[in-house]
PDB file of C-alpha atoms in Angstrom:
ATOM      1  CA  SER A1135      -6.819 261.745  72.171  1.00  0.00           C
ATOM      2  CA  THR A1136      -5.395 260.224  68.855  1.00  0.00           C
ATOM      3  CA  PHE A1137      -9.396 260.093  67.634  1.00  0.00           C
ATOM      4  CA  HIS A1138     -11.008 262.281  65.185  1.00  0.00           C
ATOM      5  CA  MET A1139     -14.329 263.929  66.401  1.00  0.00           C
ATOM      6  CA  SER A1140     -16.364 262.157  63.844  1.00  0.00           C
ATOM      7  CA  GLU A1141     -15.061 258.737  64.994  1.00  0.00           C
ATOM      8  CA  THR A1142     -15.985 259.939  68.474  1.00  0.00           C
ATOM      9  CA  ASP A1143     -19.133 260.846  67.617  1.00  0.00           C
ATOM     10  CA  SER A1144     -20.148 257.723  65.860  1.00  0.00           C
ATOM     11  CA  THR A1145     -18.836 255.483  68.566  1.00  0.00           C
ATOM     12  CA  LEU A1146     -20.802 257.342  71.039  1.00  0.00           C
ATOM     13  CA  ASN A1147     -24.018 257.450  68.755  1.00  0.00           C
ATOM     14  CA  ALA A1148     -23.602 253.595  68.207  1.00  0.00           C
ATOM     15  CA  CYS A1149     -23.611 253.195  71.885  1.00  0.00           C
ATOM     16  CA  ARG A1150     -26.671 255.347  72.557  1.00  0.00           C
ATOM     17  CA  ALA A1151     -28.581 253.425  69.900  1.00  0.00           C
ATOM     18  CA  MET A1152     -28.151 250.319  72.058  1.00  0.00           C
ATOM     19  CA  ARG A1153     -30.503 249.146  75.008  1.00  0.00           C
ATOM     20  CA  ALA A1154     -29.138 249.729  78.360  1.00  0.00           C
ATOM     21  CA  SER A1155     -29.176 246.162  79.184  1.00  0.00           C
ATOM     22  CA  GLU A1156     -26.984 245.584  75.980  1.00  0.00           C
ATOM     23  CA  ILE A1157     -24.575 248.480  77.138  1.00  0.00           C
ATOM     24  CA  LYS A1158     -24.265 246.736  80.342  1.00  0.00           C
ATOM     25  CA  ALA A1159     -23.953 243.483  78.889  1.00  0.00           C
ATOM     26  CA  GLU A1160     -20.968 244.714  76.645  1.00  0.00           C
ATOM     27  CA  LEU A1161     -19.491 246.734  79.776  1.00  0.00           C
ATOM     28  CA  ASP A1162     -19.691 243.325  81.732  1.00  0.00           C
ATOM     29  CA  LEU A1163     -17.825 241.361  78.854  1.00  0.00           C
ATOM     30  CA  ARG A1164     -15.187 244.088  78.956  1.00  0.00           C
ATOM     31  CA  GLY A1165     -14.771 243.886  82.438  1.00  0.00           C
ATOM     32  CA  VAL A1166     -15.552 247.782  82.934  1.00  0.00           C
ATOM     33  CA  ALA A1167     -17.151 248.763  85.876  1.00  0.00           C
ATOM     34  CA  TYR A1168     -20.278 250.804  85.783  1.00  0.00           C
ATOM     35  CA  ALA A1169     -21.906 250.636  89.195  1.00  0.00           C
ATOM     36  CA  ASP A1170     -21.442 254.629  89.353  1.00  0.00           C
ATOM     37  CA  CYS A1171     -23.444 255.062  86.271  1.00  0.00           C
ATOM     38  CA  TYR A1172     -27.188 255.956  86.722  1.00  0.00           C
ATOM     39  CA  GLU A1173     -28.102 257.046  83.434  1.00  0.00           C
ATOM     40  CA  LYS A1174     -28.366 255.427  80.154  1.00  0.00           C
ATOM     41  CA  GLU A1175     -26.234 258.382  78.608  1.00  0.00           C
ATOM     42  CA  GLU A1176     -23.588 257.625  81.360  1.00  0.00           C
ATOM     43  CA  LEU A1177     -23.663 253.951  80.563  1.00  0.00           C
ATOM     44  CA  ALA A1178     -23.176 255.024  76.688  1.00  0.00           C
ATOM     45  CA  GLU A1179     -20.392 257.500  77.363  1.00  0.00           C
ATOM     46  CA  ARG A1180     -18.597 254.821  79.541  1.00  0.00           C
ATOM     47  CA  LEU A1181     -18.929 252.132  76.748  1.00  0.00           C
ATOM     48  CA  ALA A1182     -17.842 254.538  73.942  1.00  0.00           C
ATOM     49  CA  LYS A1183     -14.766 255.287  75.926  1.00  0.00           C
ATOM     50  CA  ALA A1184     -14.051 251.572  76.380  1.00  0.00           C
ATOM     51  CA  ARG A1185     -14.534 251.023  72.944  1.00  0.00           C
ATOM     52  CA  ARG A1186     -12.260 253.996  71.675  1.00  0.00           C
ATOM     53  CA  SER A1187      -9.473 252.979  73.979  1.00  0.00           C
ATOM     54  CA  GLY A1188      -9.860 249.088  73.444  1.00  0.00           C
ATOM     55  CA  GLU A1189     -10.555 248.630  77.079  1.00  0.00           C
ATOM     56  CA  ALA A1190     -11.428 244.980  77.814  1.00  0.00           C
ATOM     57  CA  ASP A1191     -10.871 242.199  80.322  1.00  0.00           C
ATOM     58  CA  PRO A1192      -7.837 240.287  79.004  1.00  0.00           C
ATOM     59  CA  GLU A1193      -9.637 237.128  80.051  1.00  0.00           C
ATOM     60  CA  ILE A1194     -10.908 237.298  76.395  1.00  0.00           C
ATOM     61  CA  LEU A1195      -7.362 236.244  75.265  1.00  0.00           C
ATOM     62  CA  ARG A1196      -7.297 233.270  77.549  1.00  0.00           C
ATOM     63  CA  LYS A1197     -10.560 232.232  75.938  1.00  0.00           C
ATOM     64  CA  PHE A1198      -9.065 232.770  72.511  1.00  0.00           C
ATOM     65  CA  ASN A1199      -6.250 230.726  73.223  1.00  0.00           C
ATOM     66  CA  GLU A1200      -8.205 227.812  74.557  1.00  0.00           C
ATOM     67  CA  ALA A1201     -10.627 227.637  71.552  1.00  0.00           C
ATOM     68  CA  SER A1202      -7.596 228.010  69.346  1.00  0.00           C
ATOM     69  CA  ALA A1203      -5.907 224.893  70.956  1.00  0.00           C
ATOM     70  CA  GLN A1204      -9.300 222.837  71.001  1.00  0.00           C
ATOM     71  CA  ARG A1205      -9.543 223.704  67.241  1.00  0.00           C
ATOM     72  CA  ALA A1206      -6.132 222.358  66.541  1.00  0.00           C
ATOM     73  CA  TRP A1207      -6.776 219.346  68.712  1.00  0.00           C
ATOM     74  CA  GLU A1208      -9.877 218.453  66.760  1.00  0.00           C
ATOM     75  CA  ALA A1209      -8.292 219.323  63.367  1.00  0.00           C
ATOM     76  CA  ASP A1210      -7.932 215.815  61.954  1.00  0.00           C
ATOM     77  CA  ALA A1211     -10.649 216.977  59.522  1.00  0.00           C
ATOM     78  CA  THR A1212      -9.278 218.943  56.318  1.00  0.00           C
ATOM     79  CA  GLU A1213      -8.152 222.482  56.828  1.00  0.00           C
ATOM     80  CA  GLN A1214     -11.555 223.521  55.142  1.00  0.00           C
ATOM     81  CA  ASP A1215     -13.606 222.090  57.605  1.00  0.00           C
ATOM     82  CA  VAL A1216     -11.908 223.606  60.760  1.00  0.00           C
ATOM     83  CA  GLU A1217     -13.775 226.723  61.823  1.00  0.00           C
ATOM     84  CA  PRO A1218     -11.629 229.714  62.615  1.00  0.00           C
ATOM     85  CA  ALA A1219     -10.486 229.534  66.270  1.00  0.00           C
ATOM     86  CA  ALA A1220     -11.646 233.111  66.854  1.00  0.00           C
ATOM     87  CA  ALA A1221     -15.029 232.268  65.957  1.00  0.00           C
ATOM     88  CA  ALA A1222     -15.548 229.936  68.679  1.00  0.00           C
ATOM     89  CA  VAL A1223     -15.446 232.571  71.340  1.00  0.00           C
ATOM     90  CA  ASP A1224     -18.377 234.678  71.479  1.00  0.00           C
ATOM     91  CA  VAL A1225     -17.200 238.086  72.590  1.00  0.00           C
ATOM     92  CA  THR A1226     -19.643 240.164  70.545  1.00  0.00           C
ATOM     93  CA  ALA A1227     -21.198 243.044  72.161  1.00  0.00           C
ATOM     94  CA  GLY A1228     -25.082 243.964  71.821  1.00  0.00           C
ATOM     95  CA  ASP A1229     -24.469 245.791  68.241  1.00  0.00           C
ATOM     96  CA  GLY A1230     -22.380 243.092  67.029  1.00  0.00           C
ATOM     97  CA  SER A1231     -18.898 244.627  67.414  1.00  0.00           C
ATOM     98  CA  LEU A1232     -15.971 243.199  69.408  1.00  0.00           C
ATOM     99  CA  PRO A1233     -13.410 244.602  71.859  1.00  0.00           C
ATOM    100  CA  GLY A1234     -11.153 247.293  70.037  1.00  0.00           C
ATOM    101  CA  GLY A1235     -14.013 248.078  67.471  1.00  0.00           C
ATOM    102  CA  LEU A1236     -13.475 244.878  65.596  1.00  0.00           C
ATOM    103  CA  THR A1237     -16.328 244.160  63.359  1.00  0.00           C
ATOM    104  CA  PRO A1238     -17.334 240.189  63.231  1.00  0.00           C
ATOM    105  CA  GLU A1239     -16.688 240.520  59.395  1.00  0.00           C
ATOM    106  CA  LYS A1240     -12.981 241.827  59.991  1.00  0.00           C
ATOM    107  CA  LEU A1241     -12.747 238.964  62.622  1.00  0.00           C
ATOM    108  CA  LEU A1242     -13.619 236.443  60.172  1.00  0.00           C
ATOM    109  CA  GLN A1243     -11.273 237.670  57.625  1.00  0.00           C
ATOM    110  CA  MET A1244      -8.613 238.083  60.066  1.00  0.00           C
ATOM    111  CA  SER A1245      -9.229 234.329  61.121  1.00  0.00           C
ATOM    112  CA  GLN A1246      -8.843 233.168  57.540  1.00  0.00           C
ATOM    113  CA  ASN A1247      -5.436 234.761  57.287  1.00  0.00           C
ATOM    114  CA  PRO A1248      -2.554 232.642  58.472  1.00  0.00           C
ATOM    115  CA  GLU A1249      -0.447 235.730  59.105  1.00  0.00           C
ATOM    116  CA  MET A1250      -2.950 237.487  61.156  1.00  0.00           C
ATOM    117  CA  MET A1251      -3.754 234.267  63.078  1.00  0.00           C
ATOM    118  CA  ALA A1252       0.006 233.826  63.751  1.00  0.00           C
ATOM    119  CA  LEU A1253       0.271 237.383  64.853  1.00  0.00           C
ATOM    120  CA  LEU A1254      -2.608 237.034  67.242  1.00  0.00           C
ATOM    121  CA  ARG A1255      -1.179 233.785  68.705  1.00  0.00           C
ATOM    122  CA  ASN A1256       2.170 235.572  69.086  1.00  0.00           C
ATOM    123  CA  PRO A1257       2.884 235.746  73.020  1.00  0.00           C
ATOM    124  CA  LYS A1258       4.401 239.297  72.629  1.00  0.00           C
ATOM    125  CA  MET A1259       1.430 240.434  70.657  1.00  0.00           C
ATOM    126  CA  GLN A1260      -1.001 238.947  73.291  1.00  0.00           C
ATOM    127  CA  GLU A1261       0.970 240.708  76.048  1.00  0.00           C
ATOM    128  CA  VAL A1262       0.273 244.119  74.115  1.00  0.00           C
ATOM    129  CA  MET A1263      -3.155 243.275  73.600  1.00  0.00           C
ATOM    130  CA  ALA A1264      -3.623 242.363  77.391  1.00  0.00           C
ATOM    131  CA  GLU A1265      -1.799 245.750  78.349  1.00  0.00           C
ATOM    132  CA  VAL A1266      -4.220 247.752  76.023  1.00  0.00           C
ATOM    133  CA  MET A1267      -7.303 245.853  77.345  1.00  0.00           C
ATOM    134  CA  SER A1268      -6.320 246.545  80.760  1.00  0.00           C
ATOM    135  CA  LYS A1269      -4.809 250.283  80.437  1.00  0.00           C
ATOM    136  CA  GLY A1270      -6.508 251.515  77.251  1.00  0.00           C
ATOM    137  CA  GLU A1271      -4.128 253.607  74.947  1.00  0.00           C
ATOM    138  CA  ALA A1272      -1.706 254.159  77.917  1.00  0.00           C
ATOM    139  CA  GLY A1273      -1.020 250.311  77.401  1.00  0.00           C
ATOM    140  CA  TYR A1274       1.047 250.924  74.243  1.00  0.00           C
ATOM    141  CA  ALA A1275       3.554 253.053  76.264  1.00  0.00           C
ATOM    142  CA  LYS A1276       5.262 249.981  77.768  1.00  0.00           C
ATOM    143  CA  PHE A1277       6.166 248.945  74.055  1.00  0.00           C
ATOM    144  CA  ALA A1278       6.971 252.283  72.717  1.00  0.00           C
ATOM    145  CA  ASP A1279      10.628 251.443  72.044  1.00  0.00           C
ATOM    146  CA  ASP A1280      10.049 247.573  71.210  1.00  0.00           C
ATOM    147  CA  PRO A1281      10.957 247.171  67.434  1.00  0.00           C
ATOM    148  CA  GLU A1282       9.098 243.707  67.307  1.00  0.00           C
ATOM    149  CA  VAL A1283       6.013 245.173  68.710  1.00  0.00           C
ATOM    150  CA  SER A1284       6.396 248.327  66.484  1.00  0.00           C
ATOM    151  CA  ASP A1285       6.504 245.711  63.135  1.00  0.00           C
ATOM    152  CA  MET A1286       3.530 243.647  64.426  1.00  0.00           C
ATOM    153  CA  LEU A1287       1.284 246.560  64.960  1.00  0.00           C
ATOM    154  CA  LYS A1288       2.337 247.923  61.405  1.00  0.00           C
ATOM    155  CA  ARG A1289       1.348 244.525  60.103  1.00  0.00           C
ATOM    156  CA  PHE A1290      -1.888 244.360  62.171  1.00  0.00           C
ATOM    157  CA  GLN A1291      -2.837 247.817  61.123  1.00  0.00           C
ATOM    158  CA  ALA A1292      -2.199 247.507  57.436  1.00  0.00           C
ATOM    159  CA  PHE A1293      -4.653 244.510  57.537  1.00  0.00           C
ATOM    160  CA  MET A1294      -7.158 246.428  59.452  1.00  0.00           C
ATOM    161  CA  SER A1295      -7.061 249.436  56.825  1.00  0.00           C
TER     162      SER A1295
END
């Protein structure tokens, strides 16, 4: 795995600190099955794995696109009055984090950055996100040799750091 142990531990510890109902709610949000988990620890481990891999239900992208289109449609107001499209879709977990480990603060920064919003709306980037949400890190493999995807991911990672 590409994750350092400290990141793994902090992700798992954050999940352990949640109530079982919150863990289940986020697993539901992500579309991750957990019927075979009987203990809270198993649920926490399943959620931590999903968070680290970025596993989530690609339906989140459809909701983002609908909210984005709705905001654009209502944008007769001045740009300052238009709320970020991303903020219109509630995809936060019990601890306030978002799929892919994105914090609400980073999402807000991203939603106010025209380059990042254009990147998130890019059909190719959404295809990559859907693959990663469905397959975890293995979803990147399909795009390993795509220079356009490589460039988009570099720009995204630069923004995130």
